[in-house]
Coordinates of C-alpha atoms in Angstrom, one line a residue:
Chain N
X1 CA 27.4 18.3 -21.0
X2 CA 29.9 15.5 -19.3
X3 CA 27.9 12.5 -19.0
X4 CA 28.1 8.7 -18.0
X5 CA 25.9 5.5 -18.7
X6 CA 23.8 4.0 -15.9
X7 CA 21.8 0.9 -15.8
X8 CA 20.6 -1.9 -13.9
X9 CA 22.6 -4.7 -13.4
X10 CA 20.0 -7.8 -14.5
X11 CA 20.6 -10.5 -12.3
X12 CA 20.2 -8.4 -9.1
X13 CA 18.9 -5.1 -10.4
X14 CA 21.8 -3.1 -8.7
X15 CA 22.7 0.4 -10.0
X16 CA 25.8 0.1 -12.4
X17 CA 27.7 2.5 -14.3
X18 CA 29.6 1.8 -17.6
X19 CA 33.3 1.9 -16.7
X20 CA 36.7 1.0 -18.3
X21 CA 37.3 -1.9 -20.3
X22 CA 33.3 -2.2 -20.9
X23 CA 32.9 -3.2 -17.5
X24 CA 29.7 -2.1 -15.2
X25 CA 30.7 -1.1 -11.9
X26 CA 28.7 0.2 -8.7
X27 CA 31.0 2.9 -8.3
X28 CA 30.2 6.0 -10.1
X29 CA 33.5 7.7 -9.6
X30 CA 34.9 4.7 -11.8
X31 CA 32.4 5.9 -14.5
X32 CA 33.9 6.4 -18.0
X33 CA 32.8 9.9 -18.9
X34 CA 31.7 11.0 -22.2
X35 CA 32.7 14.9 -22.8
X36 CA 30.6 15.3 -26.0
X37 CA 28.1 13.9 -28.2
X38 CA 30.5 12.0 -30.1
X39 CA 31.8 10.0 -26.9
X40 CA 28.3 9.6 -25.7
X41 CA 27.4 7.8 -29.0
X42 CA 30.1 5.5 -28.4
X43 CA 29.3 5.0 -24.9
X44 CA 25.5 4.2 -25.8
X45 CA 26.7 1.6 -28.4
X46 CA 28.6 -0.4 -25.8
X47 CA 25.5 -0.2 -23.6
X48 CA 23.1 -1.1 -26.1
X49 CA 25.4 -4.2 -26.5
X50 CA 25.6 -4.9 -22.9
X51 CA 21.8 -4.9 -22.6
X52 CA 21.5 -7.2 -25.6
X53 CA 24.1 -9.5 -24.1
X54 CA 21.9 -9.5 -21.0
X55 CA 24.0 -8.1 -18.5
X56 CA 22.3 -4.9 -17.8
X57 CA 18.6 -3.4 -18.0
X58 CA 17.6 0.0 -19.3
X59 CA 20.6 1.9 -20.0
X60 CA 20.4 5.4 -20.3
X61 CA 22.7 8.6 -20.1
X62 CA 23.0 10.6 -17.2
X63 CA 24.4 14.1 -16.9
X64 CA 27.3 14.5 -14.2
X65 CA 29.5 17.4 -12.6
X66 CA 33.0 16.9 -12.8
X67 CA 33.6 20.0 -10.6
X68 CA 35.9 17.8 -8.0
X69 CA 37.5 15.8 -10.7
X70 CA 35.2 13.0 -10.4
X71 CA 31.8 12.1 -11.9
X72 CA 29.1 13.3 -9.3
X73 CA 25.4 13.1 -9.8
X74 CA 23.4 16.4 -10.9
X75 CA 19.7 15.2 -9.7
X76 CA 18.4 14.2 -6.5
X77 CA 17.4 11.1 -8.0
X78 CA 20.8 10.0 -9.3
X79 CA 22.6 11.0 -6.1
X80 CA 20.1 8.5 -4.4
X81 CA 20.7 5.9 -7.1
X82 CA 24.6 6.3 -6.8
X83 CA 24.5 6.1 -2.9
X84 CA 22.7 2.6 -3.4
X85 CA 20.6 3.2 -0.4
X86 CA 17.8 5.5 0.9
X87 CA 18.6 9.0 2.3
X88 CA 16.7 7.9 5.4
X89 CA 18.1 5.8 8.7
X90 CA 16.8 2.4 7.6
X91 CA 15.0 0.7 10.1
X92 CA 17.3 -1.9 10.4
X93 CA 19.9 0.9 11.6
X94 CA 20.4 2.4 15.1
X95 CA 18.1 5.4 15.2
Chain F
X1 CA -8.9 -17.8 8.0
X2 CA -8.9 -19.3 4.2
X3 CA -6.8 -22.3 3.7
X4 CA -5.9 -23.0 0.2
X5 CA -7.0 -26.3 -1.0
X6 CA -5.7 -28.7 -3.6
X7 CA -6.7 -26.7 -6.5
X8 CA -5.3 -23.7 -5.1
X9 CA -1.8 -25.3 -4.6
X10 CA -1.6 -26.8 -7.9
X11 CA -2.3 -23.7 -9.5
X12 CA 0.4 -22.0 -7.5
X13 CA 3.0 -24.4 -8.0
X14 CA 2.3 -24.5 -12.0
X15 CA 2.7 -20.9 -12.2
X16 CA 5.9 -20.7 -9.9
X17 CA 7.2 -23.5 -12.1
X18 CA 6.3 -21.5 -15.3
X19 CA 7.9 -18.3 -13.6
X20 CA 11.0 -19.9 -12.7
X21 CA 11.2 -21.0 -16.3
X22 CA 10.7 -17.5 -17.7
X23 CA 13.5 -16.0 -15.5
X24 CA 16.0 -18.6 -16.2
X25 CA 15.3 -17.7 -19.9
X26 CA 15.9 -14.2 -19.0
X27 CA 18.9 -14.6 -17.3
X28 CA 20.3 -16.8 -20.1
X29 CA 19.4 -14.2 -22.9
X30 CA 16.6 -16.0 -24.3
X31 CA 14.1 -13.5 -23.5
X32 CA 14.7 -9.4 -24.0
X33 CA 13.6 -7.2 -21.1
X34 CA 10.8 -6.0 -23.5
X35 CA 9.4 -9.7 -23.6
X36 CA 10.2 -10.3 -19.8
X37 CA 9.0 -7.2 -18.2
X38 CA 5.1 -7.9 -18.5
X39 CA 5.8 -11.6 -17.4
X40 CA 7.6 -10.2 -14.1
X41 CA 5.1 -7.8 -13.4
X42 CA 2.5 -10.5 -13.6
X43 CA 4.3 -12.0 -10.7
X44 CA 4.6 -8.8 -8.7
X45 CA 8.4 -8.0 -9.6
X46 CA 9.0 -4.3 -10.4
X47 CA 12.5 -2.9 -11.4
X48 CA 12.8 0.0 -8.8
X49 CA 15.7 2.7 -8.3
X50 CA 18.2 0.4 -6.7
X51 CA 17.1 -3.2 -7.1
X52 CA 14.2 -5.4 -8.1
X53 CA 10.8 -5.0 -5.5
X54 CA 8.6 -7.6 -5.0
X55 CA 5.3 -6.9 -3.9
X56 CA 3.4 -9.6 -1.8
X57 CA 0.0 -9.9 -1.9
X58 CA -1.8 -10.2 1.6
X59 CA -5.4 -11.1 0.7
X60 CA -7.5 -8.3 2.2
X61 CA -4.8 -7.8 4.6
X62 CA -4.9 -11.2 6.8
X63 CA -1.9 -13.2 7.7
X64 CA -1.5 -16.2 10.0
X65 CA 1.5 -15.9 12.2
X66 CA 3.2 -19.0 10.1
X67 CA 2.9 -16.4 7.0
X68 CA 3.9 -13.4 9.1
X69 CA 7.4 -15.6 10.4
X70 CA 7.9 -16.7 6.5
X71 CA 7.9 -12.9 5.4
X72 CA 10.4 -12.2 8.4
X73 CA 12.5 -15.2 7.1
X74 CA 12.2 -13.8 3.5
X75 CA 13.3 -10.3 4.5
X76 CA 16.4 -11.9 6.2
X77 CA 17.4 -14.4 3.9
X78 CA 16.7 -12.7 0.6
X79 CA 16.2 -9.0 1.2
X80 CA 18.2 -6.5 3.8
X81 CA 16.1 -7.6 7.0
X82 CA 13.3 -5.6 6.6
X83 CA 10.1 -5.1 4.6
X84 CA 7.5 -2.5 4.0
X85 CA 3.8 -2.5 4.7
X86 CA 2.2 -0.9 1.7
X87 CA -0.9 1.5 1.5
X88 CA -2.9 -1.3 0.0
X89 CA -2.3 -4.1 2.7
X90 CA 0.5 -5.7 1.2
X91 CA 3.9 -6.1 1.6
X92 CA 7.0 -4.8 -0.7
X93 CA 10.5 -6.1 -0.6
X94 CA 12.7 -3.5 -1.8
X95 CA 16.0 -5.3 -2.5
X96 CA 15.7 -8.8 -3.9
X97 CA 17.7 -10.2 -6.7
X98 CA 16.0 -11.4 -10.0
X99 CA 18.0 -14.7 -9.2
X100 CA 16.5 -15.5 -6.0
X101 CA 12.9 -14.4 -6.9
X102 CA 11.6 -18.2 -7.9
X103 CA 12.9 -19.3 -4.6
X104 CA 11.3 -16.7 -2.7
X105 CA 8.0 -17.5 -4.6
X106 CA 8.3 -21.0 -3.7
X107 CA 8.9 -19.9 -0.1
X108 CA 5.4 -17.7 -0.2
X109 CA 3.8 -20.9 -1.6
X110 CA 4.8 -22.7 1.2
X111 CA 2.6 -20.5 3.4
X112 CA -0.2 -20.2 0.7
X113 CA 1.2 -16.8 -0.5
X114 CA 2.3 -15.2 -3.8
X115 CA 2.9 -12.1 -5.6
X116 CA 0.1 -12.7 -8.6
X117 CA -1.8 -9.5 -9.3
X118 CA 0.0 -7.0 -7.4
X119 CA 1.1 -5.2 -10.7
X120 CA -0.4 -4.8 -14.2
X121 CA -3.7 -4.0 -15.6
X122 CA -5.8 -6.8 -13.7
X123 CA -8.0 -6.7 -10.5
X124 CA -5.7 -6.3 -7.7
X125 CA -5.5 -8.0 -4.3
X126 CA -8.8 -6.9 -2.8
X127 CA -8.7 -4.9 0.5
X128 CA -11.0 -4.8 3.5
X129 CA -11.4 -3.5 7.0
X130 CA -8.5 -4.7 8.9
X131 CA -11.0 -5.4 11.8
X132 CA -13.0 -7.7 10.0
X133 CA -14.6 -10.4 12.2
X134 CA -13.9 -8.5 15.2
X135 CA -15.2 -5.0 14.8
X136 CA -17.7 -4.1 17.0
X137 CA -19.7 -2.0 14.6
X138 CA -19.7 -5.1 12.0
X139 CA -22.9 -6.2 10.3
X140 CA -21.3 -9.0 8.5
X141 CA -17.5 -10.3 8.0
X142 CA -16.3 -8.7 4.7
X143 CA -13.2 -11.4 4.5
X144 CA -15.7 -13.8 3.3
X145 CA -16.8 -11.8 0.4
X146 CA -13.3 -10.6 0.0
X147 CA -12.1 -14.2 -0.4
X148 CA -15.0 -15.0 -2.8
X149 CA -13.8 -12.0 -4.9
X150 CA -10.3 -13.3 -4.7
X151 CA -11.2 -16.6 -6.2
X152 CA -13.5 -14.9 -8.7
X153 CA -10.8 -12.4 -10.0
X154 CA -7.7 -14.5 -9.8
X155 CA -6.8 -15.3 -13.4
X156 CA -10.1 -14.3 -14.6
X157 CA -9.5 -14.7 -18.5
X158 CA -11.8 -11.7 -19.5
X159 CA -10.2 -9.2 -16.8
X160 CA -6.6 -10.1 -17.0
X161 CA -5.9 -7.3 -19.7
X162 CA -8.2 -4.3 -18.7
X163 CA -7.3 -0.9 -19.7
X164 CA -5.9 -0.2 -16.5
X165 CA -5.5 -1.6 -13.0
X166 CA -8.3 -2.3 -10.9
X167 CA -8.6 -2.1 -7.1
X168 CA -11.8 -3.1 -5.3
X169 CA -12.3 -2.4 -1.3
X170 CA -14.9 -4.0 0.8
X171 CA -16.1 -3.2 4.6
X172 CA -18.9 -4.9 6.5
X173 CA -19.2 -2.4 9.5
X174 CA -20.8 0.7 10.0
X175 CA -17.5 2.8 9.7
X176 CA -15.8 2.8 6.5
X177 CA -12.2 1.9 7.6
X178 CA -11.0 0.4 4.0
X179 CA -11.4 3.8 2.3
X180 CA -14.0 2.3 -0.2
X181 CA -14.6 5.8 -1.6
X182 CA -11.3 5.7 -3.2
X183 CA -11.6 2.6 -5.0
X184 CA -12.4 1.4 -8.8
X185 CA -15.0 -0.6 -7.0
X186 CA -16.0 0.1 -3.2
X187 CA -18.6 -2.2 -1.7
X188 CA -20.4 -1.7 1.7
X189 CA -22.4 -4.4 3.5
X190 CA -25.6 -2.8 4.7
X191 CA -28.4 -4.3 6.6
X192 CA -31.5 -5.5 4.9
X193 CA -34.9 -6.5 6.0
X194 CA -35.5 -9.0 8.5
X195 CA -31.9 -9.3 9.7
X196 CA -30.8 -9.9 5.9
X197 CA -27.9 -8.0 4.5
X198 CA -26.7 -6.9 0.9
X199 CA -24.2 -5.0 -0.8
X200 CA -24.3 -1.0 -1.7
X201 CA -21.8 -0.7 -4.5
X202 CA -20.0 2.3 -5.5
X203 CA -18.0 3.0 -8.5
X204 CA -15.4 5.1 -10.0
X205 CA -13.2 6.5 -6.8
X206 CA -9.8 6.9 -7.0
X207 CA -6.6 9.0 -6.0
X208 CA -3.8 9.6 -8.6
X209 CA -3.6 12.5 -10.7
X210 CA -7.5 12.7 -11.1
X211 CA -8.6 12.2 -7.8
X212 CA -12.6 11.3 -7.6
X213 CA -14.6 10.1 -4.5
X214 CA -16.5 6.9 -5.9
X215 CA -20.4 7.4 -6.7
X216 CA -23.3 5.0 -5.7
X217 CA -24.4 2.6 -8.6
X218 CA -26.5 0.2 -6.7
X219 CA -28.3 0.7 -3.5
X220 CA -28.7 -2.6 -2.5
X221 CA -27.4 -5.8 -4.1
X222 CA -28.5 -9.3 -2.7
X223 CA -25.3 -11.4 -1.6
X224 CA -25.7 -14.0 -4.2
X225 CA -25.7 -11.7 -7.0
X226 CA -22.5 -10.1 -6.2
X227 CA -20.4 -11.9 -8.8
X228 CA -22.7 -11.5 -11.8
X229 CA -23.1 -7.8 -11.1
X230 CA -19.3 -7.1 -10.7
X231 CA -18.9 -9.2 -13.9
X232 CA -21.2 -6.6 -15.6
X233 CA -19.6 -3.7 -14.2
X234 CA -16.0 -4.8 -15.5
X235 CA -17.5 -5.8 -18.7
X236 CA -18.7 -2.5 -19.4
X237 CA -15.4 -0.9 -18.6
X238 CA -13.3 -3.3 -20.4
X239 CA -15.4 -2.7 -23.5
X240 CA -15.5 1.3 -23.0
X241 CA -12.6 2.0 -21.1
X242 CA -9.7 4.1 -22.9
X243 CA -6.8 2.3 -23.9
X244 CA -5.3 5.0 -25.9
X245 CA -4.4 7.3 -22.9
X246 CA -2.8 5.8 -19.5
X247 CA -4.0 8.8 -17.7
X248 CA -7.4 8.3 -19.0
X249 CA -7.8 4.7 -18.7
X250 CA -9.1 4.2 -15.1
X251 CA -12.9 3.5 -14.5
X252 CA -13.4 6.6 -12.7
X253 CA -12.7 8.6 -16.2
X254 CA -15.3 6.4 -17.9
X255 CA -17.8 7.0 -15.1
X256 CA -17.4 10.8 -15.0
X257 CA -17.2 11.1 -18.6
X258 CA -20.6 9.2 -19.6
X259 CA -22.0 10.0 -16.1
X260 CA -23.0 7.5 -13.4
X261 CA -26.7 7.0 -15.0
X262 CA -25.4 6.3 -18.4
X263 CA -22.8 3.8 -17.0
X264 CA -25.7 2.0 -14.5
X265 CA -27.7 1.8 -17.5
X266 CA -25.3 0.0 -19.4
X267 CA -24.2 -2.2 -16.6
X268 CA -27.8 -3.0 -15.8
X269 CA -28.5 -4.0 -19.1
X270 CA -25.8 -6.4 -19.5
X271 CA -26.3 -7.7 -15.9
X272 CA -30.0 -8.7 -17.0
X273 CA -28.5 -10.4 -20.0
X274 CA -25.9 -12.5 -17.8
X275 CA -27.5 -13.1 -14.7
X276 CA -28.7 -16.9 -15.9
X277 CA -25.2 -17.6 -16.9
X278 CA -24.5 -19.1 -13.4
X279 CA -21.6 -16.7 -12.9
X280 CA -22.8 -16.3 -9.2
X281 CA -21.8 -18.6 -6.7
X282 CA -23.8 -21.6 -5.7
X283 CA -24.8 -21.2 -2.2
X284 CA -22.9 -24.4 -0.9
X285 CA -19.9 -23.0 -2.3
X286 CA -20.7 -19.5 -0.5
X287 CA -21.2 -21.7 2.6
X288 CA -17.8 -23.6 2.1
X289 CA -16.1 -20.4 2.0
X290 CA -18.0 -18.9 4.9
X291 CA -16.9 -21.9 7.2
X292 CA -13.4 -20.8 6.6
X293 CA -14.3 -17.5 8.6
X294 CA -16.1 -19.1 11.6
X295 CA -16.1 -16.8 14.7
X296 CA -13.4 -17.6 16.9
X297 CA -14.4 -19.5 20.2
X298 CA -13.5 -16.8 22.5
X299 CA -13.4 -17.7 25.9
X300 CA -15.1 -15.3 28.7
X301 CA -12.2 -13.4 30.2
X302 CA -13.5 -10.7 32.4
X303 CA -10.9 -8.0 33.0
X304 CA -10.0 -7.2 36.6
X305 CA -11.3 -3.6 36.5
X306 CA -9.2 -2.7 39.4
X307 CA -6.1 -4.0 38.3
X308 CA -6.4 -2.7 34.8
X309 CA -6.9 0.9 36.1
X310 CA -4.2 0.8 38.4
X311 CA -1.9 -0.6 35.5
X312 CA -3.0 2.3 33.7
X313 CA -2.4 4.9 36.3
X314 CA 0.9 3.7 37.2
X315 CA 2.1 3.7 33.3
X316 CA 1.3 6.8 31.1
X317 CA 2.6 5.3 28.3
X318 CA 0.2 2.0 28.6
X319 CA -2.5 4.4 29.4
X320 CA -2.0 6.4 26.2
X321 CA -1.5 3.0 24.4
X322 CA -4.8 1.9 25.6
X323 CA -6.6 5.3 24.6
X324 CA -5.4 5.0 20.9
X325 CA -4.2 1.8 20.2
X326 CA -6.8 -0.6 21.8
X327 CA -10.2 -0.3 20.1
X328 CA -13.9 -1.9 20.7
X329 CA -14.2 -5.6 19.9
X330 CA -17.7 -7.1 19.4
X331 CA -16.8 -9.3 22.7
X332 CA -16.5 -7.1 25.4
X333 CA -13.9 -8.9 27.1
X334 CA -11.9 -8.4 24.1
X335 CA -10.2 -5.7 22.0
X336 CA -8.6 -5.2 18.9
X337 CA -5.2 -4.0 19.2
X338 CA -3.3 -1.8 16.8
X339 CA 0.6 -2.3 16.9
X340 CA 2.0 0.8 15.2
X341 CA 5.0 1.1 13.1
X342 CA 5.3 4.7 13.5
X343 CA 7.3 5.8 16.3
X344 CA 9.3 9.0 15.6
X345 CA 11.9 8.6 13.2
X346 CA 10.8 5.4 11.7
X347 CA 10.0 5.1 8.0
X348 CA 6.6 4.7 7.9
X349 CA 5.5 0.8 7.5
X350 CA 9.1 -0.2 7.3
X351 CA 9.7 -3.7 9.7
X352 CA 12.3 -5.6 10.6
X353 CA 12.5 -9.6 10.1
X354 CA 12.9 -9.7 13.7
X355 CA 9.6 -7.4 14.9
X356 CA 7.7 -9.6 12.0
X357 CA 8.9 -12.7 14.3
X358 CA 8.0 -10.9 17.5
X359 CA 4.5 -9.8 16.5
X360 CA 3.8 -13.5 15.2
X361 CA 4.9 -14.7 18.8
X362 CA 2.6 -12.0 20.5
X363 CA -0.3 -12.9 18.0
X364 CA 0.0 -16.6 19.0
X365 CA 0.3 -15.8 22.4
X366 CA -2.6 -13.3 22.9
X367 CA -4.7 -13.2 19.4
X368 CA -5.5 -16.8 18.4
X369 CA -2.5 -16.6 15.8
X370 CA -4.0 -14.2 13.6
X371 CA -2.7 -10.7 12.2
X372 CA -4.0 -7.8 10.1
X373 CA -2.1 -5.5 7.9
X374 CA -4.0 -2.0 7.8
X375 CA -3.3 0.3 4.7
X376 CA -2.3 3.0 7.1
X377 CA 0.8 0.7 7.3
X378 CA 0.2 -0.9 10.7
X379 CA -0.5 -4.3 12.1
X380 CA -3.6 -5.3 13.9
X381 CA -4.1 -8.1 16.6
X382 CA -7.6 -8.9 16.0
X383 CA -9.0 -10.8 19.2
X384 CA -7.1 -9.8 22.3
X385 CA -8.6 -10.3 26.0
X386 CA -8.5 -7.0 27.6
X387 CA -7.2 -9.2 30.6
X388 CA -3.9 -9.7 28.3
X389 CA -3.2 -6.2 27.5
X390 CA -0.9 -5.2 29.9
X391 CA 1.0 -8.3 29.2
X392 CA 1.0 -7.7 25.7
X393 CA 1.9 -4.2 26.0
X394 CA 5.2 -5.4 28.3
X395 CA 5.9 -7.9 25.2
X396 CA 5.7 -5.5 22.4
X397 CA 7.5 -2.9 24.6
X398 CA 10.4 -5.0 24.2
X399 CA 10.4 -4.8 20.7
X400 CA 10.0 -1.1 20.5
X401 CA 6.5 -1.1 18.8
X402 CA 4.5 0.2 21.7
X403 CA 3.9 3.9 20.2
X404 CA 0.4 4.8 21.3
X405 CA -0.3 7.1 18.3
X406 CA -2.7 5.0 16.1
X407 CA -4.9 7.8 14.3
X408 CA -2.7 10.7 15.4
X409 CA -0.7 13.1 13.5
X410 CA 2.5 10.7 13.5
X411 CA 0.3 7.9 12.4
X412 CA 1.6 9.0 8.8
X413 CA 1.1 7.2 5.6
X414 CA 3.8 7.5 3.2
X415 CA 4.7 5.8 0.1
X416 CA 8.5 4.7 -0.3
X417 CA 8.9 8.2 -2.5
X418 CA 12.1 8.9 -4.4
X419 CA 14.2 7.2 -1.9
X420 CA 13.0 3.8 -3.7
X421 CA 10.6 4.5 -6.2
X422 CA 11.3 5.0 -10.2
X423 CA 8.1 7.0 -10.6
X424 CA 8.6 9.3 -7.7
X425 CA 9.5 12.9 -8.0
X426 CA 10.3 13.7 -4.5
X427 CA 11.3 11.9 -1.2
X428 CA 8.3 11.2 1.3
X429 CA 10.2 9.1 3.7
X430 CA 12.6 11.9 5.3
X431 CA 9.8 14.4 5.2
X432 CA 7.4 11.6 7.5
X433 CA 10.5 11.4 9.7
X434 CA 10.8 15.3 10.1
X435 CA 7.2 15.7 10.9
X436 CA 7.0 12.4 13.5
X437 CA 10.0 14.2 15.0
X438 CA 8.6 17.7 15.0
X439 CA 5.5 16.3 17.0
X440 CA 7.5 13.5 18.9
X441 CA 6.2 14.5 22.3
X442 CA 3.2 12.3 22.9
X443 CA 1.4 14.8 24.9
X444 CA 1.4 17.2 21.8
X445 CA 0.5 14.7 19.5
X446 CA -2.5 13.6 21.6
X447 CA -3.4 17.2 22.3
X448 CA -3.8 17.6 18.7
X449 CA -6.2 14.7 18.5
X450 CA -7.2 12.5 15.5
X451 CA -5.3 13.7 12.4
X452 CA -4.8 12.0 9.3
X453 CA -1.5 13.0 7.4
X454 CA -0.7 11.5 4.5
X455 CA 2.4 11.9 2.1
X456 CA 2.8 10.9 -1.6
X457 CA 6.0 11.0 -3.4
X458 CA 4.6 12.0 -6.8
X459 CA 1.1 12.5 -8.3
X460 CA 0.3 8.7 -8.5
X461 CA -0.6 9.1 -5.0
X462 CA 0.3 5.9 -3.5
X463 CA 0.7 7.7 -0.2
X464 CA -3.2 8.7 -0.2
X465 CA -2.3 12.3 0.2
X466 CA -5.6 13.5 -1.3
X467 CA -7.6 11.8 1.3
X468 CA -5.3 13.1 4.0
X469 CA -6.9 15.6 6.8
X470 CA -3.3 17.2 5.9
X471 CA -1.9 16.1 2.5
X472 CA 1.5 16.4 1.2
X473 CA 2.5 15.6 -2.6
X474 CA 6.0 15.7 -3.3
X475 CA 6.7 17.4 -6.7
X476 CA 9.8 18.6 -8.7
X477 CA 10.3 22.0 -9.1
X478 CA 13.0 22.9 -11.4
X479 CA 15.3 19.7 -10.2
X480 CA 14.5 20.6 -6.4
X481 CA 11.8 18.7 -4.3
X482 CA 8.9 20.6 -3.4
X483 CA 5.9 19.6 -1.4
X484 CA 2.3 20.9 -2.1
X485 CA 0.0 20.9 1.0
X486 CA -3.7 20.1 0.8
X487 CA -6.3 20.3 3.5
X488 CA -9.6 18.7 4.1
X489 CA -9.3 15.3 2.6
X490 CA -10.8 12.5 4.4
X491 CA -11.0 8.5 3.7
X492 CA -13.7 7.6 5.7
X493 CA -17.4 8.0 5.4
X494 CA -17.1 11.5 4.7
X495 CA -14.8 11.0 2.0
X496 CA -13.4 14.0 0.5
X497 CA -10.6 15.3 -1.7
X498 CA -8.2 17.6 0.0
X499 CA -7.9 21.3 -1.4
X500 CA -4.5 22.7 -2.5
X501 CA -3.8 25.4 0.2
X502 CA -1.2 27.5 -1.9
X503 CA 2.4 27.4 -3.2
X504 CA 4.4 24.5 -2.4
X505 CA 7.4 24.7 0.1
X506 CA 11.0 23.2 0.0
X507 CA 11.6 20.1 2.1
X508 CA 13.2 22.0 5.1
X509 CA 10.2 24.5 5.5
X510 CA 7.5 21.5 5.5
X511 CA 7.8 20.6 9.4
X512 CA 7.2 24.3 10.1
X513 CA 4.1 24.6 7.7
X514 CA 2.5 21.7 9.0
X515 CA 3.1 23.1 12.5
X516 CA 1.5 26.3 11.4
X517 CA -1.3 24.4 10.2
X518 CA -1.8 22.4 13.6
X519 CA -1.5 25.7 15.5
X520 CA -4.1 27.3 13.5
X521 CA -6.4 24.5 14.0
X522 CA -6.0 24.3 17.7
X523 CA -6.5 28.0 17.9
X524 CA -9.9 27.7 15.7
X525 CA -11.0 24.8 17.3
X526 CA -14.2 24.9 19.3
X527 CA -14.5 22.1 22.2
X528 CA -13.5 18.8 20.7
X529 CA -14.1 19.7 17.2
X530 CA -12.1 17.5 14.9
X531 CA -9.6 18.9 12.3
X532 CA -12.1 18.4 9.4
X533 CA -14.9 20.1 11.1
X534 CA -12.8 23.3 12.0
X535 CA -11.7 23.4 8.5
X536 CA -15.5 23.1 7.2
X537 CA -16.5 25.6 9.6
X538 CA -13.6 28.3 9.2
X539 CA -12.6 27.5 5.6
X540 CA -8.8 27.7 4.1
X541 CA -8.3 31.6 4.7
X542 CA -7.0 31.3 8.5
X543 CA -4.8 28.7 7.2
X544 CA -3.6 30.5 4.3
X545 CA -2.8 33.9 6.5
X546 CA -0.9 31.2 8.8
X547 CA 1.5 30.1 6.0
X548 CA 1.6 32.6 3.4
X549 CA 0.6 35.9 5.4
X550 CA -1.5 38.6 3.8
X551 CA 1.0 39.5 1.3
X552 CA 0.4 36.3 -0.8

């Protein structure tokens, strides 16, 4: 199952994804996708190091859909995280 | 209200300095997340879905306008311009940065506030009747005793690492507005002989995955023995509460496992042993704290009845607001006013920085500078002259905070749910929005009458779904959000846990299901009968029939 690695950034807690060149970006579509176990293991090792290097907190693999050619979350929870906002109109936004 | 002394301020400033150092060490990589997590939680800092969340304690729900304005400033400067009143009279900021937290805590300390004991396995912020000191049905002001409990429990060395978190609520009125039956310890102030009062103590209530209504452990405890008795209660729990299983670690599990009588026997034995140890507060210290809560000097302000009636007749919105959001004060010239953060479409309990500031302005102008937070996620102005009600309404109207729906079906309690929370299985806020929009017509909500509808996004029940007349619990059903409905719960004097009515519904079917329940109630009720009375009389069957038909 294609997967990416997600975490929260240490300094501000914002949701990030492991991207090219070991960067952690907020944009899921830029995430590196592991197609198999071996690929995921490699990404996990990078993530473990990033956690040890106090860049990110709590990394974990997350299954994605690639039907549209870009990684998309499978679960509601991960859709909400990837959107970086709640699904409702916030109280500060026009209703 | 209570004002910090030098001892309080020094303690807080030491604590904030300590946490600033811990944050710096974490950011520098000198602390791992495993090492840092318990330290940040002791300072109210969680890591949620999108960001860090800081839960700030509002002791027994009491805020000065200076504090409320500072919360608004924090929302604007360090968050996204809003905060969220919690179901335990606190406030949460959902988007804070770790790097900013030491500065935020310093800003809180400037107004005698902090985020200590809003997380972790300690005695949490004590909650109380939000009408304290003002309620027409009050026996004794519970804030005095909540403050004594706050001081006793803050950094209490023996109770900092309990088997699990510990929640205490206290009411001093005839009507329980603090949901004391759903707390680890619930305290009800009761009248004693010759104008005295004492405490009736309940234990082992709570919601979560194993809900219980608290049981009475002590019929009457004289005021000067409160701390030693609670110390004995906590000690027995600390000794025997389970630490091997997080789901069985709350005191409700212990009390129900060994039985209230066995628990009481042990507590009383321990109490006899420790009563002489000077745990109880000396009378002069209790008097010092009481002095902070001296009743306000309310000037006689007779309302012009003709003008007031005319204003009500001319504005149906004002009239409705008076019917539902204006509540009896112990001084007949005055009223307690509920400011609803629940107009249709609003995420329950969310408040913008500007709204906090406008409410502070209104409280300064009309309520002696005092504000309360309710566990139902609204604000209260406790001391408003009835003669000022029309002016207050006009001021609030400019901020959009005049929903006249306190206690009605649209006055929903909801946790942040899967839109924010790491523990949630399903979203709460969109369900709340859909239901409030379904019942947005004020006449419709009013015709239904008082109805408590509560929504939780997971079994931890922060949205108090077990105690809702109608409760909604979000569950994950094979990857989709479903909602289980309970009926017949109550948070008050008739405290009860709702019954699951049947199979869960997908999100889009929830508003229809709620409408069917309401229609069934309206069809079945007799005269002015409330929802609970109708439910008790007709049982669940008519509701099941309406929801599922005869085939289910």
